[in-house]
Short mmCIF file of C-alpha atoms in Angstrom, two decimals:
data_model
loop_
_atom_site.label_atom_id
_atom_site.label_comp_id
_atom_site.label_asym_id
_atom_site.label_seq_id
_atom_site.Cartn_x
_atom_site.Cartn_y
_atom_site.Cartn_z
CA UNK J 1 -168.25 137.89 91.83
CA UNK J 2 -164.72 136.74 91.35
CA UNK J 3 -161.55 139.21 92.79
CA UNK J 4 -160.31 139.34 89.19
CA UNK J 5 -163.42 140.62 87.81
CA UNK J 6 -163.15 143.63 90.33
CA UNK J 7 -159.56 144.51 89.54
CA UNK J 8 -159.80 144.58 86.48
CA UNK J 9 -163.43 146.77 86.75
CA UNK J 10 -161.50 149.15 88.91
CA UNK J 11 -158.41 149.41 86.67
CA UNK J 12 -160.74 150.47 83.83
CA UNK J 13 -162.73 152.78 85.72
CA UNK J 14 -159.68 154.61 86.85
CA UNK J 15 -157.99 154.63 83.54
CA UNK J 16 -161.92 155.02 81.37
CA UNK J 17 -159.85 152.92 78.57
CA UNK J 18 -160.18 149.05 78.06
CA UNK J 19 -156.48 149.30 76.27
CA UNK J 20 -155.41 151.36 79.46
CA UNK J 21 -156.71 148.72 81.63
CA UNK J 22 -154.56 145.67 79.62
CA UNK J 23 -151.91 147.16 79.90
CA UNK J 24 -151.85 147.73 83.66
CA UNK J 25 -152.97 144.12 84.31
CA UNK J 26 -150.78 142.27 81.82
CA UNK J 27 -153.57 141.45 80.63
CA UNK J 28 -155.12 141.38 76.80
CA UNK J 29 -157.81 143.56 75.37
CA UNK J 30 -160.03 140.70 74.73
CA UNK J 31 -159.50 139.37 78.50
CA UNK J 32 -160.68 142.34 80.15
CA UNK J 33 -163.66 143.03 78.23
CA UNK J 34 -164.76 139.27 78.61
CA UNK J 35 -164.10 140.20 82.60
CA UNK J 36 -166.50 143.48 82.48
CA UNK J 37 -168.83 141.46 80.21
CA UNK J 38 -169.03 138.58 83.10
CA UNK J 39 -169.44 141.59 85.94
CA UNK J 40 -172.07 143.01 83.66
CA UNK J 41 -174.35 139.95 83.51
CA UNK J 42 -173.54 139.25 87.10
CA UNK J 43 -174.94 142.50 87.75
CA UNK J 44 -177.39 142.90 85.72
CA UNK J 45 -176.47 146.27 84.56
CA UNK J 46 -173.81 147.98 81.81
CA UNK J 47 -170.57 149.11 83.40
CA UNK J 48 -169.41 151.70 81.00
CA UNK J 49 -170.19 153.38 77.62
CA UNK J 50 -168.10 152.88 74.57
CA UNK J 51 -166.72 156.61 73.14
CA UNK J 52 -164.18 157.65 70.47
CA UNK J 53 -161.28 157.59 72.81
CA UNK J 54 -161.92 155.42 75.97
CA UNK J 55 -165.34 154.37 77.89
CA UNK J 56 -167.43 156.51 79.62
CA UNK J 57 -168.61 155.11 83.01
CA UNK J 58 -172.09 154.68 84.24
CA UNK J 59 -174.16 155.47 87.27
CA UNK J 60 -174.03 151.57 88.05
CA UNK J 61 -170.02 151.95 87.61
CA UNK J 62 -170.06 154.69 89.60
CA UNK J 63 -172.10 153.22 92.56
CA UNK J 64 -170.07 149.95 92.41
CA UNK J 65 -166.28 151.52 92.27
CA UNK J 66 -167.61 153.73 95.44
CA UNK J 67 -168.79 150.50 97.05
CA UNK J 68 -165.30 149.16 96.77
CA UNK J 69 -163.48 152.24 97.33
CA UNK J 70 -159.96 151.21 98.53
CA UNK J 71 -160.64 147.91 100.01
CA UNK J 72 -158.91 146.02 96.49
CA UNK J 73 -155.99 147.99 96.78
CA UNK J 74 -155.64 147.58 101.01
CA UNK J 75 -155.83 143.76 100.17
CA UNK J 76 -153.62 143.74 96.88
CA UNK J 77 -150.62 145.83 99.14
CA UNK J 78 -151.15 143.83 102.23
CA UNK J 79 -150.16 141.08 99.59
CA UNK J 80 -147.28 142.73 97.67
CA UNK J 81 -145.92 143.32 100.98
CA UNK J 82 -146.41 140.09 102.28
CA UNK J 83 -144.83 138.65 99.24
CA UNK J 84 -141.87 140.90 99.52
CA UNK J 85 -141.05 139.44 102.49
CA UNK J 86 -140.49 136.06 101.22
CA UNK J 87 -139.31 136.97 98.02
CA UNK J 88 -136.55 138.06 95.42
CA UNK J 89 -137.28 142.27 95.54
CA UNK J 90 -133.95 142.97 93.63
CA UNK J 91 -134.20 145.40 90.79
CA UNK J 92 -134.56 149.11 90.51
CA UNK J 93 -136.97 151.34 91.93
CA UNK J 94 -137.45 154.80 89.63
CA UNK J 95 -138.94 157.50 91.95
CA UNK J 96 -139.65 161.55 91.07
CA UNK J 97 -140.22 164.21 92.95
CA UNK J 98 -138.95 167.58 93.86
CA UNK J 99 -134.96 167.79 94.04
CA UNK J 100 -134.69 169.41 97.17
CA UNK J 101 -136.49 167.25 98.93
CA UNK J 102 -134.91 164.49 97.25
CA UNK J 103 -131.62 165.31 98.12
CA UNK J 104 -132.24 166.78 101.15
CA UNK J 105 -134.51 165.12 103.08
CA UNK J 106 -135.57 161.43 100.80
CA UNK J 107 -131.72 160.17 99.85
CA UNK J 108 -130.82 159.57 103.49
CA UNK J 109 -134.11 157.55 104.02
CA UNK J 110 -133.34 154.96 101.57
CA UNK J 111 -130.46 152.62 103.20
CA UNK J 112 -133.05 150.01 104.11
CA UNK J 113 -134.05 149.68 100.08
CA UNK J 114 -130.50 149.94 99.16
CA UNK J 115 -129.73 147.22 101.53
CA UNK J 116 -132.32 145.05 100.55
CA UNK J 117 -131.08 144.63 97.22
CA UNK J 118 -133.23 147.18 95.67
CA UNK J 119 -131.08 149.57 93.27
CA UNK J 120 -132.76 153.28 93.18
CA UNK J 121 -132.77 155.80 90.19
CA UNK J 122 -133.91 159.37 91.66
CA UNK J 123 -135.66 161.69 88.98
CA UNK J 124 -136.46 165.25 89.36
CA UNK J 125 -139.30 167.08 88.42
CA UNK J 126 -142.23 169.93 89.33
CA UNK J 127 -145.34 168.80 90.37
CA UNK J 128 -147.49 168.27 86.79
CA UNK J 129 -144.17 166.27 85.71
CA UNK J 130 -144.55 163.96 88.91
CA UNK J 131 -148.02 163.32 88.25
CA UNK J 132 -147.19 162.61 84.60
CA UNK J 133 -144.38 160.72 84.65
CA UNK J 134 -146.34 158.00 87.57
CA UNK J 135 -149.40 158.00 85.29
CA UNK J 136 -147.37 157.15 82.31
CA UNK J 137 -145.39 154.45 83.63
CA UNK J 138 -142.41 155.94 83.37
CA UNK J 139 -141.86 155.97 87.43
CA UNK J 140 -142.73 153.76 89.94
CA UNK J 141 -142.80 156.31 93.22
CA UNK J 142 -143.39 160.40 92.93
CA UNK J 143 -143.20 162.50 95.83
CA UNK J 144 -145.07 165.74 95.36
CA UNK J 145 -145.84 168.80 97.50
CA UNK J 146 -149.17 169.04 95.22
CA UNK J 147 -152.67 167.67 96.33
CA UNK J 148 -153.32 164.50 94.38
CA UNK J 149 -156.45 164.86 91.99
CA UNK J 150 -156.26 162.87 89.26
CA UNK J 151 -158.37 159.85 90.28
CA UNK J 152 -156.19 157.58 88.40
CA UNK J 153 -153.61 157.98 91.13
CA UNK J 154 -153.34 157.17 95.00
CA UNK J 155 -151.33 158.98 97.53
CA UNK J 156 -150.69 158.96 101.34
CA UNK J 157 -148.94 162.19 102.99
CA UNK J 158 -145.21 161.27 103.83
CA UNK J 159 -144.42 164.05 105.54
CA UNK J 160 -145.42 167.83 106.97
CA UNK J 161 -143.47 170.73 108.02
CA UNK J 162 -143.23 173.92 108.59
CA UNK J 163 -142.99 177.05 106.13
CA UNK J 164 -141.02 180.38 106.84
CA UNK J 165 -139.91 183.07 105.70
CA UNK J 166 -136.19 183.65 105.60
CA UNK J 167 -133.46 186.26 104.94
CA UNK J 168 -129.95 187.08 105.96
CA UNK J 169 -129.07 187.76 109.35
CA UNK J 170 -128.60 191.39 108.31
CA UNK J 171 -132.06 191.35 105.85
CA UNK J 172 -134.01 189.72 108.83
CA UNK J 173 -133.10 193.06 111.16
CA UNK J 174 -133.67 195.78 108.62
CA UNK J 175 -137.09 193.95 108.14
CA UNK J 176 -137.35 193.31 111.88
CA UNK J 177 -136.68 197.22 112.98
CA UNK J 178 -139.25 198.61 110.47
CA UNK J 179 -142.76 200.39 110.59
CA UNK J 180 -144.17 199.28 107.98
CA UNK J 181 -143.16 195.50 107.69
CA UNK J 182 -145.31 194.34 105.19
CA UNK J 183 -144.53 197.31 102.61
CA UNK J 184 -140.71 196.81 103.49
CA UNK J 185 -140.60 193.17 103.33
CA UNK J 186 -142.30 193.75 99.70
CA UNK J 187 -139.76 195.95 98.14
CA UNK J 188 -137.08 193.46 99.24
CA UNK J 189 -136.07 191.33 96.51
CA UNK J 190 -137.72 187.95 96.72
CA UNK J 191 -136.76 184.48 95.13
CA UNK J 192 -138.94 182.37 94.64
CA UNK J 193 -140.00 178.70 93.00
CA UNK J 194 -141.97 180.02 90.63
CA UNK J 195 -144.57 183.08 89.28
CA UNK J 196 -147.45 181.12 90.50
CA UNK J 197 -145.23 182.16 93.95
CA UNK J 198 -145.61 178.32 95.56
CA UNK J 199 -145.41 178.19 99.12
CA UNK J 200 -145.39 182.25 99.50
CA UNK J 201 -148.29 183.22 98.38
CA UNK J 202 -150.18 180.87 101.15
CA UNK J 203 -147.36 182.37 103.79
CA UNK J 204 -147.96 186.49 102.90
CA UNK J 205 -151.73 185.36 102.90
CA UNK J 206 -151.94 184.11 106.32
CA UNK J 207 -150.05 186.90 107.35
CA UNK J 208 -152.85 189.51 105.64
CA UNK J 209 -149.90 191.13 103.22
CA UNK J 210 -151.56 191.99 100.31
CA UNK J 211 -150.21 193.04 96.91
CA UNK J 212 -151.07 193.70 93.57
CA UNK J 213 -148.52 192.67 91.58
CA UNK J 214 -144.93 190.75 92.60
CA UNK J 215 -142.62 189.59 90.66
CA UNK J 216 -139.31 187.83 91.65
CA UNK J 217 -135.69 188.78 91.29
CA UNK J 218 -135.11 185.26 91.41
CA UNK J 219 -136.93 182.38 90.22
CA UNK J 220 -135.36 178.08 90.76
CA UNK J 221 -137.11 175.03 91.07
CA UNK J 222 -134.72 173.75 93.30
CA UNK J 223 -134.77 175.80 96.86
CA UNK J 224 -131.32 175.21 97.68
CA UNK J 225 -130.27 177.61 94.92
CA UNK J 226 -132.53 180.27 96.38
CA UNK J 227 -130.96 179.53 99.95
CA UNK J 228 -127.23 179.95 98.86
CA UNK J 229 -128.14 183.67 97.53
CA UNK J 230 -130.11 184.53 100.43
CA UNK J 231 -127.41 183.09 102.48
CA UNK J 232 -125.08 185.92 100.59
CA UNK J 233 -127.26 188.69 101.69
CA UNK J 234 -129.71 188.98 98.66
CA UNK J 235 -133.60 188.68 99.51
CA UNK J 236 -135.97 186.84 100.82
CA UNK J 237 -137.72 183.75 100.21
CA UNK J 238 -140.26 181.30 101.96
CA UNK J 239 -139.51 177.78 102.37
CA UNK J 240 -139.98 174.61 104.27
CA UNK J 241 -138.16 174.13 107.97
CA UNK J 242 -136.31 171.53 106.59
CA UNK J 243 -134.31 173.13 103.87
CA UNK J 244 -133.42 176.11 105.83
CA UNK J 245 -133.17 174.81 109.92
CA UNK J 246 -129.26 174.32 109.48
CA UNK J 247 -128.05 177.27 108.09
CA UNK J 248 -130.68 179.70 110.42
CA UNK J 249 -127.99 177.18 113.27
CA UNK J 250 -125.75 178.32 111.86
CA UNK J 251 -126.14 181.85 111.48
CA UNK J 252 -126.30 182.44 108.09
CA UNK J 253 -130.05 182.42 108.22
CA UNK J 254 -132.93 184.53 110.00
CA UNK J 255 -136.58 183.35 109.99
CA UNK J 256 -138.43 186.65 109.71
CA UNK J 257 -141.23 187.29 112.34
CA UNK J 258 -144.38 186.55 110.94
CA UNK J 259 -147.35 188.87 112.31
CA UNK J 260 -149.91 186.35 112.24
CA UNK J 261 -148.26 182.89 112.24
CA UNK J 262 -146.42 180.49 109.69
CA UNK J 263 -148.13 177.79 107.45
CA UNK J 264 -147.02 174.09 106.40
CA UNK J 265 -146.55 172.28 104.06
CA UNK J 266 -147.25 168.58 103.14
CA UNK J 267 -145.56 166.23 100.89
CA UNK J 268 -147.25 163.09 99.54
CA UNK J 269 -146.10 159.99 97.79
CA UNK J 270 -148.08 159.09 95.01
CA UNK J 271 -148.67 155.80 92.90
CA UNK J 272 -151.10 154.15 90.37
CA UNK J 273 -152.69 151.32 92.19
CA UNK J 274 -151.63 148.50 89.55
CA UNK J 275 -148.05 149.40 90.49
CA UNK J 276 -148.31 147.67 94.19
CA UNK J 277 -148.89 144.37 92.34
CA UNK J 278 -145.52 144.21 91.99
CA UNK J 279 -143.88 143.00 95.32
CA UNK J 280 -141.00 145.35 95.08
CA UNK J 281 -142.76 148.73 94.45
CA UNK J 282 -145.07 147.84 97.13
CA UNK J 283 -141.98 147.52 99.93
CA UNK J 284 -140.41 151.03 98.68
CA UNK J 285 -143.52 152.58 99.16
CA UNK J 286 -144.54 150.90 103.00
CA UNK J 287 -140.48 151.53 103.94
CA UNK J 288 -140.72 155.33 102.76
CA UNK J 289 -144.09 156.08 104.46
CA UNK J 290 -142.78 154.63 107.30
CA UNK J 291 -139.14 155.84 107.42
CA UNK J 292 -140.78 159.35 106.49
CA UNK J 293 -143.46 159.56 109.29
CA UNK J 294 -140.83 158.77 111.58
CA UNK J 295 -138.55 161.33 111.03
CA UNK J 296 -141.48 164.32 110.41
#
């Protein structure tokens, strides 16, 4: 059973779409159904079922793809990688994900791309848009506080940290002096990423603070907006370490004592799997997991 039968088998199960699958592999339409043809008679069985939009697969595809799991693209990346080494990996490198951990914690990770020839365009974007974005092609790298479910994609944690809840110095001891923290702490003004309250729902949670209904004075995508107002005495938010460790240094910020405990967050970098064919993607991605895991 030839290696380029597989690939291109797996590419079509992950994207259930023959024209999906060309497209990834360079490949032509005609090509990779000749390839599942040859793995179906090889087999003995049908790999997938033709529908309106796409192919359906079957249990036989389903059996197979689970008795490969990730062992094509372990030996594909170990490949990519080892070509990168030895190779030309000048061009640009697109890569999405959340912009205050882009700016804040990803931009001073990248030097060894950057020196290696490798140009960088940084993209911003929710979650839903990360995931979109990678699975459309329009990005190479996403970087995305959100579990990865979308089977078409693979992801690897980068990095973890720690979530708390924050307030001015002068917010953080009204809060701190009361009676009744968790009905004082809720009719404090709160900012926050979005309604779907990211980050602080999990936080008030853990901490058994229960409400009905909250709604933010304050609502930004990008954290470090909601840090300069609380900074000015306005608030309170929840937030990763990270993005608030400096300015609780210096002063201007007060974690707020949490009656049970703090949570975490992690952040993973995602990727379709065809991507790490090309020798370039695939040494962004090892350099960022491993410049990442270092410094979490």
């Amino acid at each position: 059973m030839s290696l380029i039968r597989l690939r291109t088998f797996m590419e079509v199960y992950r994207q259930r779409s023959i024209s999906g699958a060309a497209r990834a592999l360079n490949l032509t339409q005609p090509a990779v159904s000749q390839h599942i043809s040859g793995l179906e008679v090889a087999i003995g069985r049908p790999m997938f079922e033709r529908q309106v939009q796409g192919v359906m697969p079957t249990p036989a595809a389903d059996d197979l793809a689970a008795d490969i799991g990730n062992s094509l693209d372990i030996a594909e990346s170990a490949l990519a990688s080892a070509r990168a080494r030895s190779m030309d990996v000048s061009g640009t490198l697109q890569i999405i994900g959340h912009a205050d951990f882009m700016a804040d914690k990803l931009a001073g990770e990248l030097l060894p791309l950057l020196e290696s020839g490798i140009r960088v365009h940084m993209h911003t974007g929710d979650g839903p848009l990360v995931a979109q974005m990678i699975i459309e092609g329009h990005c190479d790298l996403g970087i995305t506080a959100h579990p990865v479910t979308d089977s078409r994609l693979k992801g690897e944690v980068i990095f973890t940290d720690k979530v708390v809840a924050v307030a001015s110095p002068r917010v953080a001891a009204r809060l701190h002096d009361s009676h009744d923290f968790s009905a004082d702490l809720l009719n404090e003004p709160l900012l926050a990423y979005n309604l779907e309250l990211s980050l602080i729902d999990g936080w008030l949670g853990k901490n058994r603070i229960k409400y009905k209904t909250l709604l933010p004075a304050m609502v930004g995508q990008d954290l470090r907006g909601l840090r300069s107002m609380l900074a000015q005495g306005f608030g309170w938010s929840v937030m990763p370490l990270f993005l608030c460790q400096q300015h609780i240094q210096q002063g201007k910020l007060m974690p707020l004592q949490a009656p049970v405990g703090d949570t975490a967050v992690s952040y993973n970098l995602i990727w379709l799997p065809s991507a790490l064919r090309q020798p370039r993607i695939a040494l962004a991605r090892q350099t960022l997991l491993w410049q990442l895991n270092q410094t979490g």
